[in-house]
Coordinates of C-alpha atoms and ligand atoms in Angstrom, one line a residue:
M1 CA -71.3 -33.3 69.2
A2 CA -70.7 -29.7 70.0
V3 CA -67.8 -29.7 67.5
K4 CA -70.1 -31.3 64.9
M5 CA -72.8 -28.8 65.4
Q6 CA -70.4 -25.9 65.2
L7 CA -68.6 -27.1 62.2
S8 CA -71.3 -28.8 60.2
G9 CA -72.9 -25.5 59.0
K10 CA -71.6 -23.5 56.1
E11 CA -69.2 -21.6 58.3
K12 CA -65.9 -23.1 59.3
A13 CA -64.1 -22.6 62.6
S14 CA -61.2 -21.0 60.7
D15 CA -63.5 -18.2 59.5
A16 CA -63.2 -16.7 63.0
L17 CA -59.4 -16.1 62.4
P18 CA -58.1 -12.7 61.2
L19 CA -55.8 -14.4 58.6
P20 CA -56.5 -17.3 56.3
L21 CA -56.0 -20.6 57.9
Y22 CA -52.8 -21.6 56.1
L23 CA -51.2 -18.2 57.0
T24 CA -52.2 -18.5 60.7
N25 CA -50.8 -22.0 60.8
G26 CA -47.6 -20.8 59.1
V27 CA -47.1 -18.0 61.7
F28 CA -47.6 -20.4 64.6
F29 CA -45.3 -23.1 63.2
T30 CA -42.5 -20.5 62.6
L31 CA -42.9 -19.1 66.1
F32 CA -43.0 -22.5 67.7
F33 CA -39.8 -23.8 66.0
S34 CA -38.0 -20.5 66.4
V35 CA -38.5 -20.3 70.1
V36 CA -37.7 -24.0 70.5
Y37 CA -34.4 -23.4 68.7
F38 CA -33.7 -20.2 70.8
L39 CA -34.4 -22.0 74.1
L40 CA -32.2 -25.0 73.2
L41 CA -29.3 -22.6 72.4
R42 CA -29.8 -20.8 75.7
W43 CA -30.0 -24.1 77.5
R44 CA -26.7 -25.3 76.0
E45 CA -25.0 -22.0 76.9
K46 CA -26.1 -22.2 80.5
I47 CA -24.8 -25.8 80.9
R48 CA -21.5 -24.7 79.4
N49 CA -21.2 -21.7 81.8
S50 CA -22.6 -23.6 84.8
V51 CA -25.5 -21.2 85.2
P52 CA -28.6 -22.8 86.9
L53 CA -31.4 -23.5 84.4
H54 CA -34.1 -21.9 86.5
V55 CA -32.3 -18.5 86.3
V56 CA -34.0 -17.0 83.3
T57 CA -33.7 -13.6 81.6
L58 CA -36.6 -11.5 80.3
S59 CA -36.0 -12.7 76.7
E60 CA -36.1 -16.3 77.9
I61 CA -39.4 -15.6 79.7
S62 CA -40.9 -14.1 76.6
A63 CA -39.6 -17.1 74.6
I64 CA -41.3 -19.6 77.0
V65 CA -44.6 -17.7 76.8
V66 CA -44.5 -17.7 73.0
F67 CA -43.5 -21.4 73.1
L68 CA -46.5 -22.3 75.3
A69 CA -49.0 -20.2 73.2
S70 CA -47.9 -21.7 69.9
F71 CA -47.8 -25.2 71.4
I72 CA -51.4 -24.8 72.7
Y73 CA -52.5 -23.4 69.3
L74 CA -51.0 -26.3 67.3
L75 CA -52.3 -28.9 69.7
G76 CA -55.8 -27.4 69.4
F77 CA -55.7 -27.3 65.7
F78 CA -54.5 -30.8 65.1
G79 CA -56.7 -32.1 67.9
I80 CA -59.9 -30.7 66.3
S81 CA -58.9 -31.9 62.8
F82 CA -58.4 -35.4 64.2
V83 CA -61.8 -35.4 66.0
Q84 CA -63.4 -33.9 62.9
S85 CA -62.1 -36.6 60.7
L86 CA -63.6 -39.2 63.0
I87 CA -67.1 -37.7 63.4
L88 CA -67.9 -35.4 60.5
P89 CA -69.5 -36.7 57.3
R90 CA -67.4 -36.5 54.1
A91 CA -68.7 -33.5 52.3
P92 CA -69.9 -34.3 48.8
H93 CA -67.5 -33.1 46.1
D94 CA -68.9 -30.2 44.2
D95 CA -67.9 -31.9 41.0
E96 CA -69.8 -35.1 41.7
D97 CA -72.0 -35.5 38.6
D98 CA -74.9 -37.6 37.4
D99 CA -72.6 -40.3 36.2
I100 CA -71.6 -41.4 39.6
L101 CA -75.2 -41.4 40.8
I102 CA -76.3 -43.4 37.8
D103 CA -73.5 -45.8 38.1
D104 CA -74.4 -46.3 41.7
L105 CA -78.0 -47.0 40.7
M106 CA -76.8 -49.5 38.1
L107 CA -75.0 -51.5 40.7
N108 CA -78.1 -51.2 42.8
E109 CA -80.5 -52.4 40.2
D110 CA -81.8 -55.5 41.9
S111 CA -81.4 -54.4 45.5
R112 CA -83.2 -52.0 47.8
T113 CA -79.9 -51.3 49.7
A114 CA -78.9 -47.9 48.5
P115 CA -75.2 -47.4 47.9
C116 CA -75.6 -43.6 48.3
A117 CA -77.3 -44.2 51.6
A118 CA -74.8 -46.7 52.6
A119 CA -72.0 -44.2 52.1
A120 CA -73.7 -41.6 54.3
P121 CA -73.2 -41.5 58.0
P122 CA -75.9 -42.9 60.2
T123 CA -78.5 -40.2 60.9
K124 CA -79.3 -39.7 64.5
I125 CA -83.1 -40.1 64.8
V126 CA -84.6 -37.3 66.8
A127 CA -88.1 -38.2 68.0
A128 CA -90.6 -35.4 68.2
P129 CA -91.1 -34.7 71.9
I130 CA -94.1 -36.5 73.1
E131 CA -96.2 -35.0 75.8
P132 CA -96.4 -37.0 79.0
L133 CA -99.7 -38.8 79.3
P134 CA -102.4 -37.2 81.3
E135 CA -103.4 -39.0 84.4
E136 CA -106.7 -40.4 83.0
D137 CA -104.8 -41.8 80.0
E138 CA -102.3 -43.4 82.3
E139 CA -105.1 -45.5 83.8
I140 CA -106.3 -46.5 80.3
V141 CA -102.7 -47.5 79.4
K142 CA -102.6 -49.8 82.4
S143 CA -105.9 -51.3 81.5
V144 CA -104.6 -52.0 78.0
V145 CA -101.4 -53.5 79.3
Q146 CA -103.4 -55.7 81.7
G147 CA -105.7 -56.8 78.9
K148 CA -108.8 -55.3 80.4
I149 CA -109.3 -53.0 77.4
P150 CA -108.6 -54.5 73.9
S151 CA -106.1 -52.3 72.0
Y152 CA -108.3 -52.4 68.9
A153 CA -111.3 -51.0 70.8
L154 CA -109.5 -47.7 71.9
E155 CA -110.8 -45.6 69.0
S156 CA -114.5 -46.6 69.5
K157 CA -114.2 -46.3 73.3
L158 CA -112.5 -42.9 73.4
G159 CA -113.9 -41.3 70.2
D160 CA -110.5 -39.6 69.7
C161 CA -108.2 -41.3 67.3
R162 CA -105.0 -39.4 68.1
R163 CA -105.5 -40.1 71.8
A164 CA -106.2 -43.8 71.1
A165 CA -103.0 -44.0 69.1
S166 CA -101.0 -42.4 71.8
I167 CA -102.3 -44.7 74.5
R168 CA -101.8 -47.8 72.3
R169 CA -98.3 -46.7 71.6
E170 CA -97.5 -46.3 75.3
A171 CA -99.1 -49.6 76.1
L172 CA -97.1 -51.3 73.3
Q173 CA -93.8 -49.8 74.6
R174 CA -94.6 -51.1 78.1
T175 CA -95.6 -54.6 77.1
T176 CA -92.7 -55.1 74.7
G177 CA -90.1 -53.2 76.7
K178 CA -89.0 -51.6 73.4
S179 CA -88.9 -47.9 72.6
L180 CA -90.7 -46.4 69.7
A181 CA -88.7 -43.2 69.8
G182 CA -88.1 -42.2 66.2
L183 CA -91.5 -43.3 65.0
P184 CA -93.5 -40.0 65.0
L185 CA -96.9 -39.8 66.6
E186 CA -97.7 -36.1 66.1
G187 CA -98.4 -34.4 62.8
F188 CA -100.8 -37.0 61.5
N189 CA -104.6 -37.1 61.0
Y190 CA -105.6 -40.4 62.6
E191 CA -109.3 -39.7 62.0
A192 CA -108.5 -39.8 58.2
I193 CA -107.4 -43.4 58.3
L194 CA -110.1 -44.8 60.7
G195 CA -112.0 -47.6 59.1
Q196 CA -110.3 -47.4 55.7
C197 CA -106.5 -47.2 55.7
C198 CA -104.9 -48.7 58.8
E199 CA -106.0 -50.3 62.0
M200 CA -104.5 -49.9 65.5
P201 CA -102.1 -47.1 64.5
V202 CA -99.2 -46.2 66.8
G203 CA -97.5 -43.6 64.6
Y204 CA -96.4 -43.3 61.0
V205 CA -93.3 -44.0 59.0
Q206 CA -91.7 -41.1 57.1
I207 CA -90.6 -41.6 53.5
P208 CA -88.9 -38.7 51.6
V209 CA -90.5 -37.6 48.4
G210 CA -88.3 -36.5 45.6
I211 CA -89.3 -34.9 42.3
A212 CA -88.3 -36.2 38.8
G213 CA -89.1 -34.1 35.8
P214 CA -90.4 -32.3 34.0
L215 CA -91.7 -35.4 32.3
L216 CA -93.0 -34.2 28.9
L217 CA -95.9 -36.6 28.2
D218 CA -98.5 -36.1 25.5
G219 CA -97.7 -32.4 25.3
V220 CA -97.9 -31.7 29.0
E221 CA -95.1 -31.3 31.6
Y222 CA -95.4 -33.2 34.8
S223 CA -93.3 -33.1 38.0
V224 CA -93.4 -36.7 39.2
P225 CA -93.4 -37.3 43.0
M226 CA -91.4 -40.4 44.0
A227 CA -91.5 -41.6 47.6
T228 CA -88.4 -43.7 48.1
T229 CA -85.4 -44.3 50.4
E230 CA -83.4 -45.8 47.5
G231 CA -80.6 -43.3 46.8
C232 CA -80.1 -42.3 43.1
L233 CA -83.5 -43.5 42.0
V234 CA -85.0 -40.1 41.6
A235 CA -81.8 -38.7 40.1
S236 CA -81.7 -41.4 37.5
T237 CA -85.4 -41.0 36.6
N238 CA -84.8 -37.3 36.4
R239 CA -82.0 -37.9 33.8
G240 CA -84.4 -40.1 31.8
C241 CA -87.0 -37.3 31.9
K242 CA -84.4 -34.8 30.7
A243 CA -83.6 -37.1 27.7
I244 CA -87.3 -37.4 26.9
L245 CA -87.8 -33.6 27.2
A246 CA -84.8 -32.8 25.0
S247 CA -86.2 -35.2 22.4
G248 CA -89.6 -33.6 22.2
G249 CA -91.5 -35.7 24.7
A250 CA -93.2 -39.1 25.0
T251 CA -96.6 -40.3 23.8
S252 CA -98.9 -42.7 25.6
T253 CA -102.1 -44.6 25.1
V254 CA -104.4 -46.4 27.5
H255 CA -105.7 -49.3 25.4
R256 CA -107.6 -51.2 28.1
D257 CA -109.1 -50.2 31.4
G258 CA -110.8 -52.8 33.6
M259 CA -110.4 -54.1 37.1
T260 CA -110.9 -57.8 37.7
R261 CA -112.2 -60.1 40.4
A262 CA -112.6 -63.9 40.0
P263 CA -114.6 -65.9 42.6
V264 CA -114.3 -69.7 42.7
V265 CA -117.5 -71.7 42.8
R266 CA -117.9 -75.5 43.1
F267 CA -120.5 -78.0 41.9
G268 CA -121.1 -81.7 42.5
S269 CA -119.8 -82.5 39.0
A270 CA -117.5 -81.1 36.4
K271 CA -120.5 -81.2 34.0
R272 CA -122.4 -78.7 36.1
A273 CA -119.4 -76.5 36.4
A274 CA -119.1 -76.5 32.6
E275 CA -122.9 -75.7 32.3
L276 CA -122.3 -72.5 34.3
K277 CA -119.3 -71.6 32.2
L278 CA -121.5 -71.9 29.0
F279 CA -124.3 -69.9 30.6
L280 CA -121.9 -67.1 31.6
E281 CA -120.3 -67.0 28.2
E282 CA -123.6 -66.9 26.3
P283 CA -123.8 -63.3 24.9
L284 CA -127.6 -63.3 25.5
N285 CA -127.0 -63.7 29.2
F286 CA -124.4 -60.9 29.4
E287 CA -127.0 -58.2 29.4
T288 CA -128.9 -59.6 32.4
L289 CA -125.7 -60.2 34.3
S290 CA -124.5 -56.6 33.5
L291 CA -127.7 -55.1 34.9
V292 CA -127.2 -57.1 38.1
F293 CA -123.5 -56.2 38.3
N294 CA -123.9 -52.5 37.5
S295 CA -126.7 -52.0 40.1
S296 CA -124.0 -52.1 42.8
S297 CA -122.3 -48.8 41.9
R298 CA -122.6 -45.6 39.9
F299 CA -119.2 -46.2 38.3
G300 CA -118.7 -50.0 38.0
R301 CA -119.6 -51.2 34.6
L302 CA -119.3 -54.9 33.6
Q303 CA -117.1 -55.4 30.5
K304 CA -116.3 -59.0 30.3
I305 CA -116.5 -62.5 31.9
K306 CA -113.8 -65.1 31.3
C307 CA -114.0 -68.5 32.9
A308 CA -111.5 -71.2 33.6
I309 CA -112.5 -74.7 34.7
A310 CA -110.7 -77.1 37.0
G311 CA -112.7 -80.2 37.4
K312 CA -115.8 -79.4 39.5
N313 CA -114.5 -75.9 40.2
L314 CA -115.2 -72.9 38.1
Y315 CA -113.1 -69.6 38.2
I316 CA -115.1 -66.6 36.9
R317 CA -113.0 -63.6 36.0
F318 CA -115.2 -60.5 35.9
T319 CA -113.7 -57.3 34.4
C320 CA -115.3 -53.9 34.9
S321 CA -114.5 -50.3 34.5
T322 CA -114.3 -48.5 37.8
G323 CA -114.2 -44.7 37.1
D324 CA -111.4 -43.0 39.0
A325 CA -111.2 -45.7 41.7
M326 CA -108.6 -48.4 41.5
G327 CA -111.7 -50.5 41.8
M328 CA -111.1 -53.6 44.0
N329 CA -114.0 -52.8 46.3
M330 CA -116.2 -51.8 43.5
V331 CA -115.7 -54.9 41.4
S332 CA -116.1 -57.1 44.5
K333 CA -119.5 -55.5 45.2
G334 CA -120.6 -56.1 41.6
V335 CA -119.4 -59.7 41.7
Q336 CA -121.2 -60.4 45.0
N337 CA -124.5 -59.1 43.3
V338 CA -123.9 -61.5 40.4
L339 CA -123.2 -64.5 42.6
D340 CA -126.4 -63.8 44.6
F341 CA -128.3 -63.8 41.3
L342 CA -126.6 -67.0 40.0
V343 CA -127.4 -68.9 43.1
S344 CA -131.1 -68.5 42.2
Q345 CA -130.3 -70.0 38.7
F346 CA -127.8 -72.6 39.9
P347 CA -129.0 -73.6 43.4
D348 CA -126.4 -76.4 43.6
M349 CA -123.5 -73.8 43.2
D350 CA -121.3 -73.5 46.2
V351 CA -119.4 -70.2 46.4
L352 CA -116.1 -71.0 48.0
G353 CA -114.6 -67.6 47.8
I354 CA -115.2 -64.2 46.3
S355 CA -111.5 -64.3 45.2
G356 CA -110.2 -67.5 43.7
N357 CA -106.8 -66.1 42.7
Y358 CA -107.7 -66.1 39.0
C359 CA -108.2 -62.3 39.4
S360 CA -105.1 -62.1 40.1
D361 CA -104.4 -59.6 42.8
K362 CA -100.9 -59.0 44.2
K363 CA -99.4 -62.2 42.9
P364 CA -97.3 -62.8 39.8
A365 CA -99.7 -64.4 37.3
A366 CA -99.7 -64.9 33.6
V367 CA -103.4 -64.0 33.4
N368 CA -102.6 -60.3 34.2
W369 CA -99.6 -60.3 31.8
I370 CA -101.8 -61.6 29.0
E371 CA -105.3 -60.3 29.7
G372 CA -104.3 -57.1 31.6
R373 CA -105.6 -55.8 34.9
G374 CA -106.4 -52.1 35.7
K375 CA -105.0 -49.9 33.0
S376 CA -103.0 -51.3 30.1
V377 CA -100.7 -48.6 28.8
V378 CA -98.2 -48.3 26.0
C379 CA -95.8 -45.4 26.1
E380 CA -93.1 -44.5 23.6
A381 CA -90.5 -41.8 22.7
I382 CA -87.9 -41.2 20.0
I383 CA -84.7 -40.2 21.6
K384 CA -82.4 -38.3 19.3
E385 CA -78.9 -39.4 18.6
E386 CA -77.3 -36.3 20.2
V387 CA -79.5 -36.7 23.3
V388 CA -78.4 -40.3 23.7
T389 CA -74.8 -39.1 23.4
K390 CA -74.9 -36.0 25.5
V391 CA -77.6 -36.7 28.2
L392 CA -77.5 -40.5 28.4
K393 CA -73.8 -40.7 27.6
T394 CA -74.0 -43.8 25.5
N395 CA -74.9 -44.6 21.9
V396 CA -78.0 -46.1 20.2
A397 CA -76.4 -49.3 19.1
A398 CA -75.2 -50.1 22.6
L399 CA -78.6 -49.5 24.0
V400 CA -80.4 -51.6 21.4
E401 CA -78.0 -54.5 21.9
L402 CA -78.2 -54.4 25.7
N403 CA -82.0 -54.3 25.6
M404 CA -82.1 -57.3 23.4
L405 CA -79.6 -59.3 25.5
K406 CA -80.8 -58.1 29.0
N407 CA -84.4 -57.2 29.0
L408 CA -85.5 -59.7 26.3
T409 CA -83.1 -62.6 26.1
G410 CA -81.9 -62.4 29.7
S411 CA -85.4 -62.3 31.1
A412 CA -86.5 -65.2 28.9
M413 CA -83.5 -67.2 30.2
A414 CA -84.6 -66.4 33.7
G415 CA -88.2 -67.5 32.9
A416 CA -89.5 -64.1 33.7
L417 CA -93.2 -63.3 33.9
G418 CA -93.8 -59.8 32.8
G419 CA -90.3 -58.8 33.9
F420 CA -88.9 -57.9 30.5
N421 CA -87.5 -54.6 31.8
A422 CA -84.6 -53.1 33.8
H423 CA -86.3 -51.8 36.9
A424 CA -89.9 -50.8 36.2
S425 CA -90.9 -51.8 39.8
N426 CA -88.5 -49.2 41.2
I427 CA -90.4 -46.3 39.6
V428 CA -93.9 -47.9 40.0
S429 CA -93.4 -48.4 43.8
A430 CA -92.0 -44.9 44.4
V431 CA -94.9 -43.2 42.5
Y432 CA -97.4 -45.6 44.1
I433 CA -96.3 -44.8 47.6
A434 CA -96.2 -41.0 46.9
T435 CA -99.7 -41.0 45.4
G436 CA -101.5 -43.3 47.8
Q437 CA -101.8 -46.4 45.6
D438 CA -101.7 -49.9 47.0
P439 CA -97.9 -50.7 47.0
A440 CA -98.6 -54.4 47.2
Q441 CA -100.0 -54.2 43.6
N442 CA -96.6 -53.3 42.5
V443 CA -96.3 -57.0 41.7
E444 CA -98.4 -56.9 38.6
S445 CA -98.4 -53.2 38.0
S446 CA -94.7 -53.5 37.3
H447 CA -95.2 -56.0 34.5
C448 CA -93.5 -54.3 31.6
I449 CA -91.7 -55.1 28.4
T450 CA -89.2 -52.5 27.3
M451 CA -88.4 -52.4 23.6
M452 CA -85.6 -50.5 21.9
E453 CA -85.0 -50.1 18.2
A454 CA -82.6 -48.0 16.1
I455 CA -84.5 -45.8 13.6
N456 CA -83.8 -43.1 11.1
G457 CA -80.9 -45.1 9.6
G458 CA -79.6 -46.2 13.0
K459 CA -79.2 -42.7 14.3
D460 CA -82.1 -42.3 16.7
L461 CA -83.6 -44.6 19.3
H462 CA -87.2 -45.7 19.5
V463 CA -88.0 -46.8 23.0
S464 CA -91.3 -48.0 24.4
V465 CA -92.7 -49.6 27.6
S466 CA -95.8 -51.8 27.4
M467 CA -97.4 -52.2 30.8
P468 CA -100.7 -54.3 30.8
S469 CA -101.6 -54.1 34.5
I470 CA -101.2 -50.6 36.0
E471 CA -103.7 -50.6 38.9
V472 CA -104.2 -47.0 40.0
G473 CA -107.0 -44.8 41.3
T474 CA -107.4 -41.1 42.3
V475 CA -110.3 -41.7 44.7
G476 CA -110.6 -44.2 47.6
G477 CA -108.0 -45.9 49.7
G478 CA -104.8 -44.0 50.5
T479 CA -105.4 -41.3 47.8
Q480 CA -107.5 -39.2 50.2
L481 CA -104.8 -38.8 52.8
A482 CA -103.2 -35.3 53.0
S483 CA -99.7 -36.2 51.8
Q484 CA -100.8 -38.5 49.0
S485 CA -103.5 -36.2 48.0
A486 CA -100.9 -33.3 47.7
C487 CA -98.9 -35.5 45.3
L488 CA -101.9 -36.3 43.2
N489 CA -102.7 -32.6 43.2
L490 CA -99.2 -31.8 41.9
L491 CA -99.9 -34.1 38.9
G492 CA -103.3 -32.5 38.4
V493 CA -105.2 -35.8 39.0
K494 CA -106.5 -35.3 42.5
G495 CA -109.9 -36.9 43.2
A496 CA -112.7 -37.8 40.8
S497 CA -112.7 -36.2 37.4
K498 CA -115.7 -34.0 37.0
E499 CA -115.7 -34.0 33.3
V500 CA -115.1 -37.7 32.4
P501 CA -115.2 -40.2 35.3
G502 CA -112.1 -42.3 35.0
S503 CA -110.0 -39.8 33.1
N504 CA -107.9 -38.8 36.2
S505 CA -107.0 -42.4 37.0
R506 CA -106.2 -43.1 33.3
L507 CA -104.0 -40.0 33.2
L508 CA -102.2 -41.2 36.3
A509 CA -101.6 -44.6 34.7
T510 CA -100.0 -42.9 31.7
I511 CA -97.7 -40.8 34.0
V512 CA -96.6 -44.0 35.8
A513 CA -95.8 -45.5 32.4
G514 CA -94.0 -42.3 31.2
S515 CA -91.9 -42.3 34.4
V516 CA -91.0 -45.9 33.9
L517 CA -89.9 -45.1 30.4
A518 CA -87.6 -42.4 31.8
G519 CA -86.3 -44.8 34.4
E520 CA -85.6 -47.5 31.8
L521 CA -83.8 -45.1 29.5
S522 CA -81.5 -43.9 32.3
L523 CA -80.6 -47.2 33.9
M524 CA -80.1 -49.0 30.6
S525 CA -77.8 -46.1 29.5
A526 CA -75.8 -46.4 32.7
I527 CA -75.4 -50.1 32.1
A528 CA -74.6 -49.7 28.4
A529 CA -72.0 -47.1 29.2
G530 CA -70.4 -49.3 31.8
Q531 CA -70.3 -52.2 29.5
L532 CA -68.8 -50.2 26.7
V533 CA -65.9 -49.1 28.9
K534 CA -65.3 -52.7 30.0
S535 CA -65.5 -54.3 26.6
H536 CA -63.2 -51.6 25.2
M537 CA -60.8 -52.3 28.0
K538 CA -60.9 -56.0 27.2
Y539 CA -61.0 -56.1 23.4
N540 CA -59.6 -52.8 22.3
R541 CA -56.9 -51.9 24.8
S542 CA -55.0 -49.9 22.2
S543 CA -57.7 -47.2 22.1
K544 CA -56.3 -44.1 23.7
D545 CA -58.9 -43.2 26.3
V546 CA -61.8 -45.6 26.5
T547 CA -63.7 -43.5 29.0
K548 CA -64.1 -40.9 26.3
L549 CA -65.8 -43.4 24.1
S550 CA -68.5 -44.0 26.7
T551 CA -69.2 -40.4 27.6
Ligands
ADP601 P1 -111.8 -49.1 45.4 O1 -112.9 -49.7 44.6 O2 -110.7 -48.6 44.5 O3 -111.3 -49.9 46.5 P2 -113.4 -47.4 47.0 O4 -114.5 -48.3 46.9 O5 -112.7 -47.1 48.3 O6 -112.3 -47.7 45.9 O7 -113.7 -45.9 46.4 C1 -114.6 -45.7 45.4 C2 -115.7 -44.9 45.9 O8 -115.6 -43.6 45.4 C3 -117.0 -45.4 45.6 O9 -117.9 -45.3 46.6 C4 -117.5 -44.5 44.4 O10 -118.9 -44.4 44.4 C5 -116.8 -43.2 44.8 N1 -116.5 -42.3 43.6 C6 -116.8 -41.0 43.5 N2 -116.4 -40.5 42.4 C7 -115.9 -41.5 41.7 C8 -115.3 -41.7 40.4 N3 -115.2 -40.6 39.5 N4 -114.9 -42.9 40.0 C9 -114.9 -43.9 40.9 N5 -115.5 -43.9 42.1 C10 -116.0 -42.7 42.5

């Protein structure tokens, strides 16, 4: 460990030597072998002349001293080198370039296991020192362990969220017999999550945030925060951003904006269920229902009602605008108002659940892919031929062909639902976690079809991503926590928009789509380049240097 600490900085042990390392080694090697040779000659002479070996001259004493000194030096040098090779991480080569990172990501497309991380040595987790519990807390821990105080009641009982977390954590360690060292407790505002973000906290998980960009989108440059532990993901997205920037930027449009909630109600007959459907779809009734719905919030505005009938059961999908909130709470409140109103009109209606899965939240569902949920965004860019060659290291024809065979045909063969892309969910998840979105909504938010087309006589590339269900907000939920709020601030979309309610969350949705566009470009290029090399190897082995063709 000591060796590691001394040698892991920028300085090397050899820096302390008066000569360069190779010269020092050379001097000691020469000395060592010279004195060994000299002593062996002397030894042979003594044996021949019958002189006892322990009778030594001054020159022999000097030779023995030099022998010992050089022996100790060489032993030390090779010993340290050997230990170093066992415990020190392999330093990255200075000349490691994007290609390797991108190729690693390519292999890692469908997996969360990071090849870069896998290659790194295991990091020793150093837990922040935790103060020993004060005596009065020790008593509370015992009561929690014995079940006299419920763990969930600690916050309300103590009125101090950090203290509650610390006591709960200690009680948990004692009851499970497992250590939580490595899961930090300090450095987090537990008051901020009370009653809205997380119950019964015992600490927090750290996720690194990397920056991809600048992403030039609709004339503005954004630095995109990505919280991820997947090696190469940020590097790859960054390369895509570089290609977009060098080509003059991307353009986006939010063409639909509405959060949905669909309760399920039941009647005694299918006929009655159908009567409610007709009532809800009657344009004359929409105004009344909107008034009822909208009275629940300053921002929630009913846009549409769509029904699906299954026998005696009716699924009513309400869509409403939600300002800068992602809007699940808001739409649920509005729907509850409408249901209360409907019961007075249809007293035989039985409300089975405020959510009947026709919404559809956090599950793959065609209704979101077709109808949209949250923000529906389309984002496009024209990538110039020289950028495809120089930055993305492939060519337009290869990209277009791969997109057709992989993202369109391959996904069709797989029976994909909204998954006509290379890795939209990688980028969506990382940006969602960084900016305090609900990462579980990654399921439908990652619905994306990536299109690629050769334009300008086949020279340049038109690339687009169409994402119908980006569910994001800049107020509410995790967005108000310090770290997530800082990331929103970096993008200039923190909190509620003062000018146009909803414009911050819509802008965030376009940034998500723009980042996905960058991620798609980069990964598809890495795959295309790899394929090109392989197919040239197979079908055109006579070509001189196939790697040159792909780079
Ligand atoms: P969600 O509906 O996404 O779960 P919340 O209900 O937690 O979000 O947060 C929305 C809250 O923020 C509501 O109480 C709403 O009145 C308030 N709010 C303030 N400004 C805005 C805004 N510009 N857009 C939407 N909601 C806003």
